[in-house]
Amino acid sequence: MTYSGYEILWLFFIYSFAGWIAETVSAAFQQKRFVNRGLVNAPFCVIYGFTAAAVTIFCGELHGFWLFFGGMILSTVIEWAAGHWIEKFYHERWWDYSKVKGNLDGYICLPMSLLWGVLCVIVTRWGNPFLAGVFGRIPGILGKGIVWALTGILIADIAASLCILAGRSKRIEQWEGVDSWLTGISSKIGRRIYGLVDRRLQKAYPAAREKAAAEAARAKAHVFAWGCSFYKILWLFVIGAFLGDLVETIFCRVTAGVWMSRSSVVWGPFSLVWGIAIAAATLLLHKYRDRSDRFVFIAGTCLGGAYEYICSVVLELLFGKVFWDYSKIPFNLGGRVNLLYCFFWGIAAVVWIKGLYPVISSWIEKIPMKAGKILSWLMIVFFCCNILVSCMALLRSDQRAQGMPAEQTWQKVMDEVYDDERLKEIYPNAIQVE
């Protein structure tokens, strides 16, 4: 069953509210008093809503055991990534499974992963159809108005909470100097919002801990792209996109005997799937670089398989094309992933984290600070334009397949520069689907 964008948003808010209730009740039993367990001030726990929406989009075509397994993997990855993201940016730990057997860093554990799998089956099989039916009974204008109003409120609430959380270690007086997006809010109201959110988060997460980062701050000030900083991840994305395109091109030559373009964009030999994979793998697995090869291999296999499946679904939804099809390879899942290539992801994770990353990381850090920042922003502009033009070319290709004439200027330009023959050269494996 497929759902519209409004239905996905509706499901997001319903499950966010249900997750908030569950977390609040759990906290009440533990602390014997009411606390708001959400990241935001509104009664929403957005991690639950985001997970439910992701499972609805990416696992909707799965059934039986694969629905349970896919939902379990996807939910576990989201919980794991969210835990590390919160700790990395806010230096806090908001849940801890350290005392549960089969846990990883206290952020995920086997019992919770199994529970996630069961909940995903319940949500997909029964919860979503029921809630979509309820939403369908609400008058169209009223229902969409409610959804958009909730979306606006939540965006404002999240932005305010993140701005405040980012400055929690500073004095309240510094709030006046923050160029807040909440234009028109006086410094007095800003202090009140700061105090409200800060007190609530302290009550909701009494075990939160702050990390000392003085040594890292000193190194960051003198070394370009120190650690897993923004600039380091950016350069790894670019390098990974280039190396991924190169590896896939050589692989096609060796296995199929032909030179074939494997680029994701219309300008240059760059595979965005690989670039994002390298950047994400570094962020998620960097702290495990001293663990065993077997651990990194298993983590890379699971993360790589889930990532490739999600990319396949997203690209098909956006552009109406299947860019790879593994239906003829044994042990495949909907032609989107297969066991053999999942093992390749695991091997690639070991090679990257254990071998290539330390070397490439040291090379990046040797770039002069000023030149590195200038080149980084030039690359950002280049890739933004590259991705934008590529999306326009693919969208226009989908329109041509549907018989839509070129009426606007950008459509005519795409027809002239990136016609079907040219796109076939860039994306030789792309297959148009309904």
mmCIF file of N, CA and C in Angstrom, residues 58-148:
data_model
loop_
_atom_site.group_PDB
_atom_site.id
_atom_site.type_symbol
_atom_site.label_atom_id
_atom_site.label_comp_id
_atom_site.label_asym_id
_atom_site.label_seq_id
_atom_site.Cartn_x
_atom_site.Cartn_y
_atom_site.Cartn_z
ATOM 1 N N PHE A 58 10.269 2.847 3.104
ATOM 2 C CA PHE A 58 11.284 1.946 2.584
ATOM 3 C C PHE A 58 10.953 0.462 2.735
ATOM 4 N N CYS A 59 10.071 0.123 3.650
ATOM 5 C CA CYS A 59 9.766 -1.295 3.875
ATOM 6 C C CYS A 59 8.345 -1.659 3.465
ATOM 7 N N GLY A 60 7.647 -0.729 2.827
ATOM 8 C CA GLY A 60 6.260 -0.986 2.470
ATOM 9 C C GLY A 60 6.064 -2.129 1.501
ATOM 10 N N GLU A 61 7.085 -2.398 0.671
ATOM 11 C CA GLU A 61 6.956 -3.475 -0.316
ATOM 12 C C GLU A 61 7.414 -4.829 0.217
ATOM 13 N N LEU A 62 7.879 -4.876 1.464
ATOM 14 C CA LEU A 62 8.339 -6.130 2.056
ATOM 15 C C LEU A 62 7.189 -6.847 2.749
ATOM 16 N N HIS A 63 7.349 -8.164 2.921
ATOM 17 C CA HIS A 63 6.313 -8.970 3.555
ATOM 18 C C HIS A 63 6.955 -10.049 4.429
ATOM 19 N N GLY A 64 6.165 -10.539 5.403
ATOM 20 C CA GLY A 64 6.598 -11.659 6.224
ATOM 21 C C GLY A 64 7.874 -11.395 6.981
ATOM 22 N N PHE A 65 8.777 -12.380 6.928
ATOM 23 C CA PHE A 65 10.035 -12.274 7.662
ATOM 24 C C PHE A 65 10.852 -11.070 7.206
ATOM 25 N N TRP A 66 10.835 -10.775 5.892
ATOM 26 C CA TRP A 66 11.657 -9.683 5.386
ATOM 27 C C TRP A 66 11.163 -8.337 5.890
ATOM 28 N N LEU A 67 9.867 -8.210 6.118
ATOM 29 C CA LEU A 67 9.339 -6.984 6.714
ATOM 30 C C LEU A 67 9.849 -6.835 8.142
ATOM 31 N N PHE A 68 9.801 -7.919 8.908
ATOM 32 C CA PHE A 68 10.319 -7.896 10.278
ATOM 33 C C PHE A 68 11.812 -7.584 10.285
ATOM 34 N N PHE A 69 12.563 -8.281 9.436
ATOM 35 C CA PHE A 69 14.016 -8.118 9.426
ATOM 36 C C PHE A 69 14.412 -6.731 8.926
ATOM 37 N N GLY A 70 13.777 -6.279 7.829
ATOM 38 C CA GLY A 70 14.095 -4.963 7.287
ATOM 39 C C GLY A 70 13.749 -3.844 8.258
ATOM 40 N N GLY A 71 12.559 -3.952 8.897
ATOM 41 C CA GLY A 71 12.176 -2.951 9.884
ATOM 42 C C GLY A 71 13.101 -2.950 11.082
ATOM 43 N N MET A 72 13.535 -4.143 11.512
ATOM 44 C CA MET A 72 14.449 -4.235 12.646
ATOM 45 C C MET A 72 15.788 -3.562 12.327
ATOM 46 N N ILE A 73 16.341 -3.861 11.151
ATOM 47 C CA ILE A 73 17.627 -3.285 10.767
ATOM 48 C C ILE A 73 17.523 -1.772 10.622
ATOM 49 N N LEU A 74 16.492 -1.310 9.904
ATOM 50 C CA LEU A 74 16.346 0.127 9.669
ATOM 51 C C LEU A 74 16.138 0.880 10.970
ATOM 52 N N SER A 75 15.277 0.382 11.841
ATOM 53 C CA SER A 75 15.011 1.050 13.118
ATOM 54 C C SER A 75 16.249 1.057 14.005
ATOM 55 N N THR A 76 16.979 -0.054 14.011
ATOM 56 C CA THR A 76 18.186 -0.131 14.832
ATOM 57 C C THR A 76 19.247 0.846 14.347
ATOM 58 N N VAL A 77 19.405 0.932 13.021
ATOM 59 C CA VAL A 77 20.378 1.877 12.460
ATOM 60 C C VAL A 77 19.997 3.313 12.820
ATOM 61 N N ILE A 78 18.701 3.642 12.746
ATOM 62 C CA ILE A 78 18.254 4.991 13.086
ATOM 63 C C ILE A 78 18.524 5.276 14.559
ATOM 64 N N GLU A 79 18.205 4.316 15.432
ATOM 65 C CA GLU A 79 18.437 4.518 16.865
ATOM 66 C C GLU A 79 19.926 4.674 17.158
ATOM 67 N N TRP A 80 20.738 3.857 16.515
ATOM 68 C CA TRP A 80 22.192 3.913 16.702
ATOM 69 C C TRP A 80 22.743 5.256 16.212
ATOM 70 N N ALA A 81 22.328 5.661 14.998
ATOM 71 C CA ALA A 81 22.814 6.922 14.440
ATOM 72 C C ALA A 81 22.329 8.110 15.270
ATOM 73 N N ALA A 82 21.073 8.069 15.709
ATOM 74 C CA ALA A 82 20.540 9.170 16.515
ATOM 75 C C ALA A 82 21.290 9.300 17.834
ATOM 76 N N GLY A 83 21.591 8.175 18.474
ATOM 77 C CA GLY A 83 22.336 8.223 19.730
ATOM 78 C C GLY A 83 23.710 8.846 19.558
ATOM 79 N N HIS A 84 24.413 8.437 18.512
ATOM 80 C CA HIS A 84 25.740 8.994 18.262
ATOM 81 C C HIS A 84 25.656 10.456 17.839
ATOM 82 N N TRP A 85 24.624 10.800 17.067
ATOM 83 C CA TRP A 85 24.471 12.183 16.620
ATOM 84 C C TRP A 85 24.255 13.104 17.812
ATOM 85 N N ILE A 86 23.402 12.684 18.727
ATOM 86 C CA ILE A 86 23.137 13.495 19.921
ATOM 87 C C ILE A 86 24.407 13.631 20.761
ATOM 88 N N GLU A 87 25.126 12.531 20.914
ATOM 89 C CA GLU A 87 26.352 12.582 21.729
ATOM 90 C C GLU A 87 27.426 13.434 21.057
ATOM 91 N N LYS A 88 27.518 13.348 19.724
ATOM 92 C CA LYS A 88 28.557 14.089 19.020
ATOM 93 C C LYS A 88 28.322 15.591 19.071
ATOM 94 N N PHE A 89 27.071 16.000 18.855
ATOM 95 C CA PHE A 89 26.788 17.424 18.735
ATOM 96 C C PHE A 89 26.415 18.072 20.060
ATOM 97 N N TYR A 90 25.854 17.291 20.989
ATOM 98 C CA TYR A 90 25.424 17.872 22.258
ATOM 99 C C TYR A 90 26.162 17.291 23.449
ATOM 100 N N HIS A 91 27.070 16.317 23.180
ATOM 101 C CA HIS A 91 27.899 15.743 24.236
ATOM 102 C C HIS A 91 27.048 15.168 25.370
ATOM 103 N N GLU A 92 25.945 14.505 25.012
ATOM 104 C CA GLU A 92 25.046 13.941 26.004
ATOM 105 C C GLU A 92 24.576 12.559 25.560
ATOM 106 N N ARG A 93 24.234 11.742 26.527
ATOM 107 C CA ARG A 93 23.681 10.412 26.254
ATOM 108 C C ARG A 93 22.262 10.384 26.819
ATOM 109 N N TRP A 94 21.282 10.160 25.942
ATOM 110 C CA TRP A 94 19.888 10.276 26.356
ATOM 111 C C TRP A 94 19.227 8.934 26.651
ATOM 112 N N TRP A 95 19.850 7.831 26.288
ATOM 113 C CA TRP A 95 19.390 6.505 26.709
ATOM 114 C C TRP A 95 20.602 5.592 26.798
ATOM 115 N N ASP A 96 20.469 4.555 27.592
ATOM 116 C CA ASP A 96 21.638 3.716 27.869
ATOM 117 C C ASP A 96 21.196 2.268 28.093
ATOM 118 N N TYR A 97 21.633 1.366 27.185
ATOM 119 C CA TYR A 97 21.351 -0.068 27.305
ATOM 120 C C TYR A 97 22.594 -0.835 27.766
ATOM 121 N N SER A 98 23.518 -0.131 28.434
ATOM 122 C CA SER A 98 24.792 -0.760 28.799
ATOM 123 C C SER A 98 24.615 -1.993 29.680
ATOM 124 N N LYS A 99 23.553 -2.025 30.460
ATOM 125 C CA LYS A 99 23.329 -3.149 31.370
ATOM 126 C C LYS A 99 22.567 -4.296 30.717
ATOM 127 N N VAL A 100 22.199 -4.125 29.451
ATOM 128 C CA VAL A 100 21.469 -5.169 28.731
ATOM 129 C C VAL A 100 22.447 -5.983 27.905
ATOM 130 N N LYS A 101 22.305 -7.286 27.926
ATOM 131 C CA LYS A 101 23.201 -8.143 27.164
ATOM 132 C C LYS A 101 22.990 -7.918 25.663
ATOM 133 N N GLY A 102 24.084 -8.023 24.927
ATOM 134 C CA GLY A 102 24.006 -7.851 23.480
ATOM 135 C C GLY A 102 23.866 -6.409 23.051
ATOM 136 N N ASN A 103 24.413 -5.467 23.850
ATOM 137 C CA ASN A 103 24.310 -4.055 23.496
ATOM 138 C C ASN A 103 25.564 -3.591 22.761
ATOM 139 N N LEU A 104 25.447 -2.485 22.051
ATOM 140 C CA LEU A 104 26.573 -1.869 21.371
ATOM 141 C C LEU A 104 26.665 -0.420 21.826
ATOM 142 N N ASP A 105 27.666 -0.133 22.640
ATOM 143 C CA ASP A 105 27.892 1.211 23.172
ATOM 144 C C ASP A 105 26.736 1.719 24.010
ATOM 145 N N GLY A 106 25.825 0.863 24.390
ATOM 146 C CA GLY A 106 24.684 1.275 25.187
ATOM 147 C C GLY A 106 23.583 1.951 24.388
ATOM 148 N N TYR A 107 23.765 2.113 23.071
ATOM 149 C CA TYR A 107 22.777 2.791 22.238
ATOM 150 C C TYR A 107 21.785 1.828 21.594
ATOM 151 N N ILE A 108 22.222 0.630 21.293
ATOM 152 C CA ILE A 108 21.331 -0.383 20.743
ATOM 153 C C ILE A 108 21.606 -1.703 21.443
ATOM 154 N N CYS A 109 20.618 -2.569 21.445
ATOM 155 C CA CYS A 109 20.777 -3.887 22.042
ATOM 156 C C CYS A 109 19.839 -4.850 21.325
ATOM 157 N N LEU A 110 20.138 -6.135 21.413
ATOM 158 C CA LEU A 110 19.374 -7.148 20.692
ATOM 159 C C LEU A 110 17.904 -7.189 21.097
ATOM 160 N N PRO A 111 17.558 -7.186 22.390
ATOM 161 C CA PRO A 111 16.126 -7.200 22.747
ATOM 162 C C PRO A 111 15.344 -6.030 22.163
ATOM 163 N N MET A 112 15.913 -4.825 22.207
ATOM 164 C CA MET A 112 15.219 -3.667 21.659
ATOM 165 C C MET A 112 15.112 -3.766 20.139
ATOM 166 N N SER A 113 16.153 -4.302 19.486
ATOM 167 C CA SER A 113 16.099 -4.454 18.034
ATOM 168 C C SER A 113 14.984 -5.420 17.640
ATOM 169 N N LEU A 114 14.841 -6.512 18.379
ATOM 170 C CA LEU A 114 13.761 -7.465 18.098
ATOM 171 C C LEU A 114 12.398 -6.809 18.320
ATOM 172 N N LEU A 115 12.303 -6.004 19.381
ATOM 173 C CA LEU A 115 11.044 -5.284 19.633
ATOM 174 C C LEU A 115 10.745 -4.309 18.504
ATOM 175 N N TRP A 116 11.775 -3.617 18.005
ATOM 176 C CA TRP A 116 11.584 -2.711 16.878
ATOM 177 C C TRP A 116 11.031 -3.463 15.674
ATOM 178 N N GLY A 117 11.560 -4.661 15.424
ATOM 179 C CA GLY A 117 11.080 -5.445 14.290
ATOM 180 C C GLY A 117 9.611 -5.787 14.413
ATOM 181 N N VAL A 118 9.188 -6.196 15.606
ATOM 182 C CA VAL A 118 7.773 -6.529 15.838
ATOM 183 C C VAL A 118 6.903 -5.286 15.663
ATOM 184 N N LEU A 119 7.336 -4.155 16.227
ATOM 185 C CA LEU A 119 6.571 -2.920 16.109
ATOM 186 C C LEU A 119 6.451 -2.470 14.653
ATOM 187 N N CYS A 120 7.502 -2.672 13.878
ATOM 188 C CA CYS A 120 7.456 -2.293 12.468
ATOM 189 C C CYS A 120 6.426 -3.117 11.701
ATOM 190 N N VAL A 121 6.338 -4.401 12.016
ATOM 191 C CA VAL A 121 5.325 -5.247 11.383
ATOM 192 C C VAL A 121 3.929 -4.764 11.757
ATOM 193 N N ILE A 122 3.722 -4.464 13.040
ATOM 194 C CA ILE A 122 2.410 -3.978 13.498
ATOM 195 C C ILE A 122 2.053 -2.662 12.828
ATOM 196 N N VAL A 123 3.026 -1.752 12.777
ATOM 197 C CA VAL A 123 2.792 -0.438 12.174
ATOM 198 C C VAL A 123 2.439 -0.574 10.691
ATOM 199 N N THR A 124 3.223 -1.373 9.960
ATOM 200 C CA THR A 124 3.039 -1.481 8.512
ATOM 201 C C THR A 124 1.773 -2.249 8.141
ATOM 202 N N ARG A 125 1.499 -3.329 8.856
ATOM 203 C CA ARG A 125 0.377 -4.202 8.493
ATOM 204 C C ARG A 125 -0.966 -3.671 8.973
ATOM 205 N N TRP A 126 -1.013 -3.099 10.173
ATOM 206 C CA TRP A 126 -2.297 -2.720 10.759
ATOM 207 C C TRP A 126 -2.382 -1.232 11.125
ATOM 208 N N GLY A 127 -1.335 -0.705 11.715
ATOM 209 C CA GLY A 127 -1.391 0.677 12.179
ATOM 210 C C GLY A 127 -1.565 1.682 11.055
ATOM 211 N N ASN A 128 -0.729 1.590 10.027
ATOM 212 C CA ASN A 128 -0.786 2.563 8.934
ATOM 213 C C ASN A 128 -2.120 2.548 8.185
ATOM 214 N N PRO A 129 -2.639 1.393 7.772
ATOM 215 C CA PRO A 129 -3.940 1.409 7.070
ATOM 216 C C PRO A 129 -5.062 2.006 7.917
ATOM 217 N N PHE A 130 -5.068 1.694 9.219
ATOM 218 C CA PHE A 130 -6.113 2.231 10.093
ATOM 219 C C PHE A 130 -6.012 3.749 10.208
ATOM 220 N N LEU A 131 -4.801 4.246 10.461
ATOM 221 C CA LEU A 131 -4.613 5.689 10.631
ATOM 222 C C LEU A 131 -4.852 6.440 9.324
ATOM 223 N N ALA A 132 -4.439 5.840 8.198
ATOM 224 C CA ALA A 132 -4.698 6.481 6.906
ATOM 225 C C ALA A 132 -6.196 6.573 6.644
ATOM 226 N N GLY A 133 -6.937 5.545 7.083
ATOM 227 C CA GLY A 133 -8.391 5.593 6.951
ATOM 228 C C GLY A 133 -9.008 6.695 7.786
ATOM 229 N N VAL A 134 -8.477 6.881 9.002
ATOM 230 C CA VAL A 134 -8.965 7.960 9.862
ATOM 231 C C VAL A 134 -8.683 9.316 9.209
ATOM 232 N N PHE A 135 -7.464 9.487 8.695
ATOM 233 C CA PHE A 135 -7.101 10.743 8.045
ATOM 234 C C PHE A 135 -7.984 11.003 6.827
ATOM 235 N N GLY A 136 -8.341 9.925 6.109
ATOM 236 C CA GLY A 136 -9.183 10.064 4.929
ATOM 237 C C GLY A 136 -10.584 10.552 5.236
ATOM 238 N N ARG A 137 -11.044 10.367 6.483
ATOM 239 C CA ARG A 137 -12.381 10.821 6.868
ATOM 240 C C ARG A 137 -12.417 12.310 7.224
ATOM 241 N N ILE A 138 -11.235 12.903 7.432
ATOM 242 C CA ILE A 138 -11.168 14.334 7.733
ATOM 243 C C ILE A 138 -11.319 15.113 6.426
ATOM 244 N N PRO A 139 -12.150 16.134 6.371
ATOM 245 C CA PRO A 139 -12.280 16.936 5.145
ATOM 246 C C PRO A 139 -10.925 17.393 4.622
ATOM 247 N N GLY A 140 -10.751 17.340 3.297
ATOM 248 C CA GLY A 140 -9.450 17.576 2.677
ATOM 249 C C GLY A 140 -8.762 18.844 3.115
ATOM 250 N N ILE A 141 -9.435 19.971 3.011
ATOM 251 C CA ILE A 141 -8.806 21.248 3.362
ATOM 252 C C ILE A 141 -8.452 21.298 4.841
ATOM 253 N N LEU A 142 -9.364 20.818 5.681
ATOM 254 C CA LEU A 142 -9.114 20.826 7.120
ATOM 255 C C LEU A 142 -7.944 19.915 7.474
ATOM 256 N N GLY A 143 -7.916 18.712 6.910
ATOM 257 C CA GLY A 143 -6.839 17.769 7.205
ATOM 258 C C GLY A 143 -5.483 18.294 6.789
ATOM 259 N N LYS A 144 -5.405 18.839 5.571
ATOM 260 C CA LYS A 144 -4.127 19.380 5.106
ATOM 261 C C LYS A 144 -3.725 20.609 5.912
ATOM 262 N N GLY A 145 -4.721 21.422 6.307
ATOM 263 C CA GLY A 145 -4.413 22.587 7.129
ATOM 264 C C GLY A 145 -3.822 22.193 8.467
ATOM 265 N N ILE A 146 -4.393 21.139 9.094
ATOM 266 C CA ILE A 146 -3.872 20.662 10.379
ATOM 267 C C ILE A 146 -2.452 20.155 10.226
ATOM 268 N N VAL A 147 -2.214 19.364 9.171
ATOM 269 C CA VAL A 147 -0.875 18.800 8.950
ATOM 270 C C VAL A 147 0.158 19.893 8.742
ATOM 271 N N TRP A 148 -0.177 20.890 7.904
ATOM 272 C CA TRP A 148 0.791 21.954 7.644
ATOM 273 C C TRP A 148 1.000 22.842 8.866
#
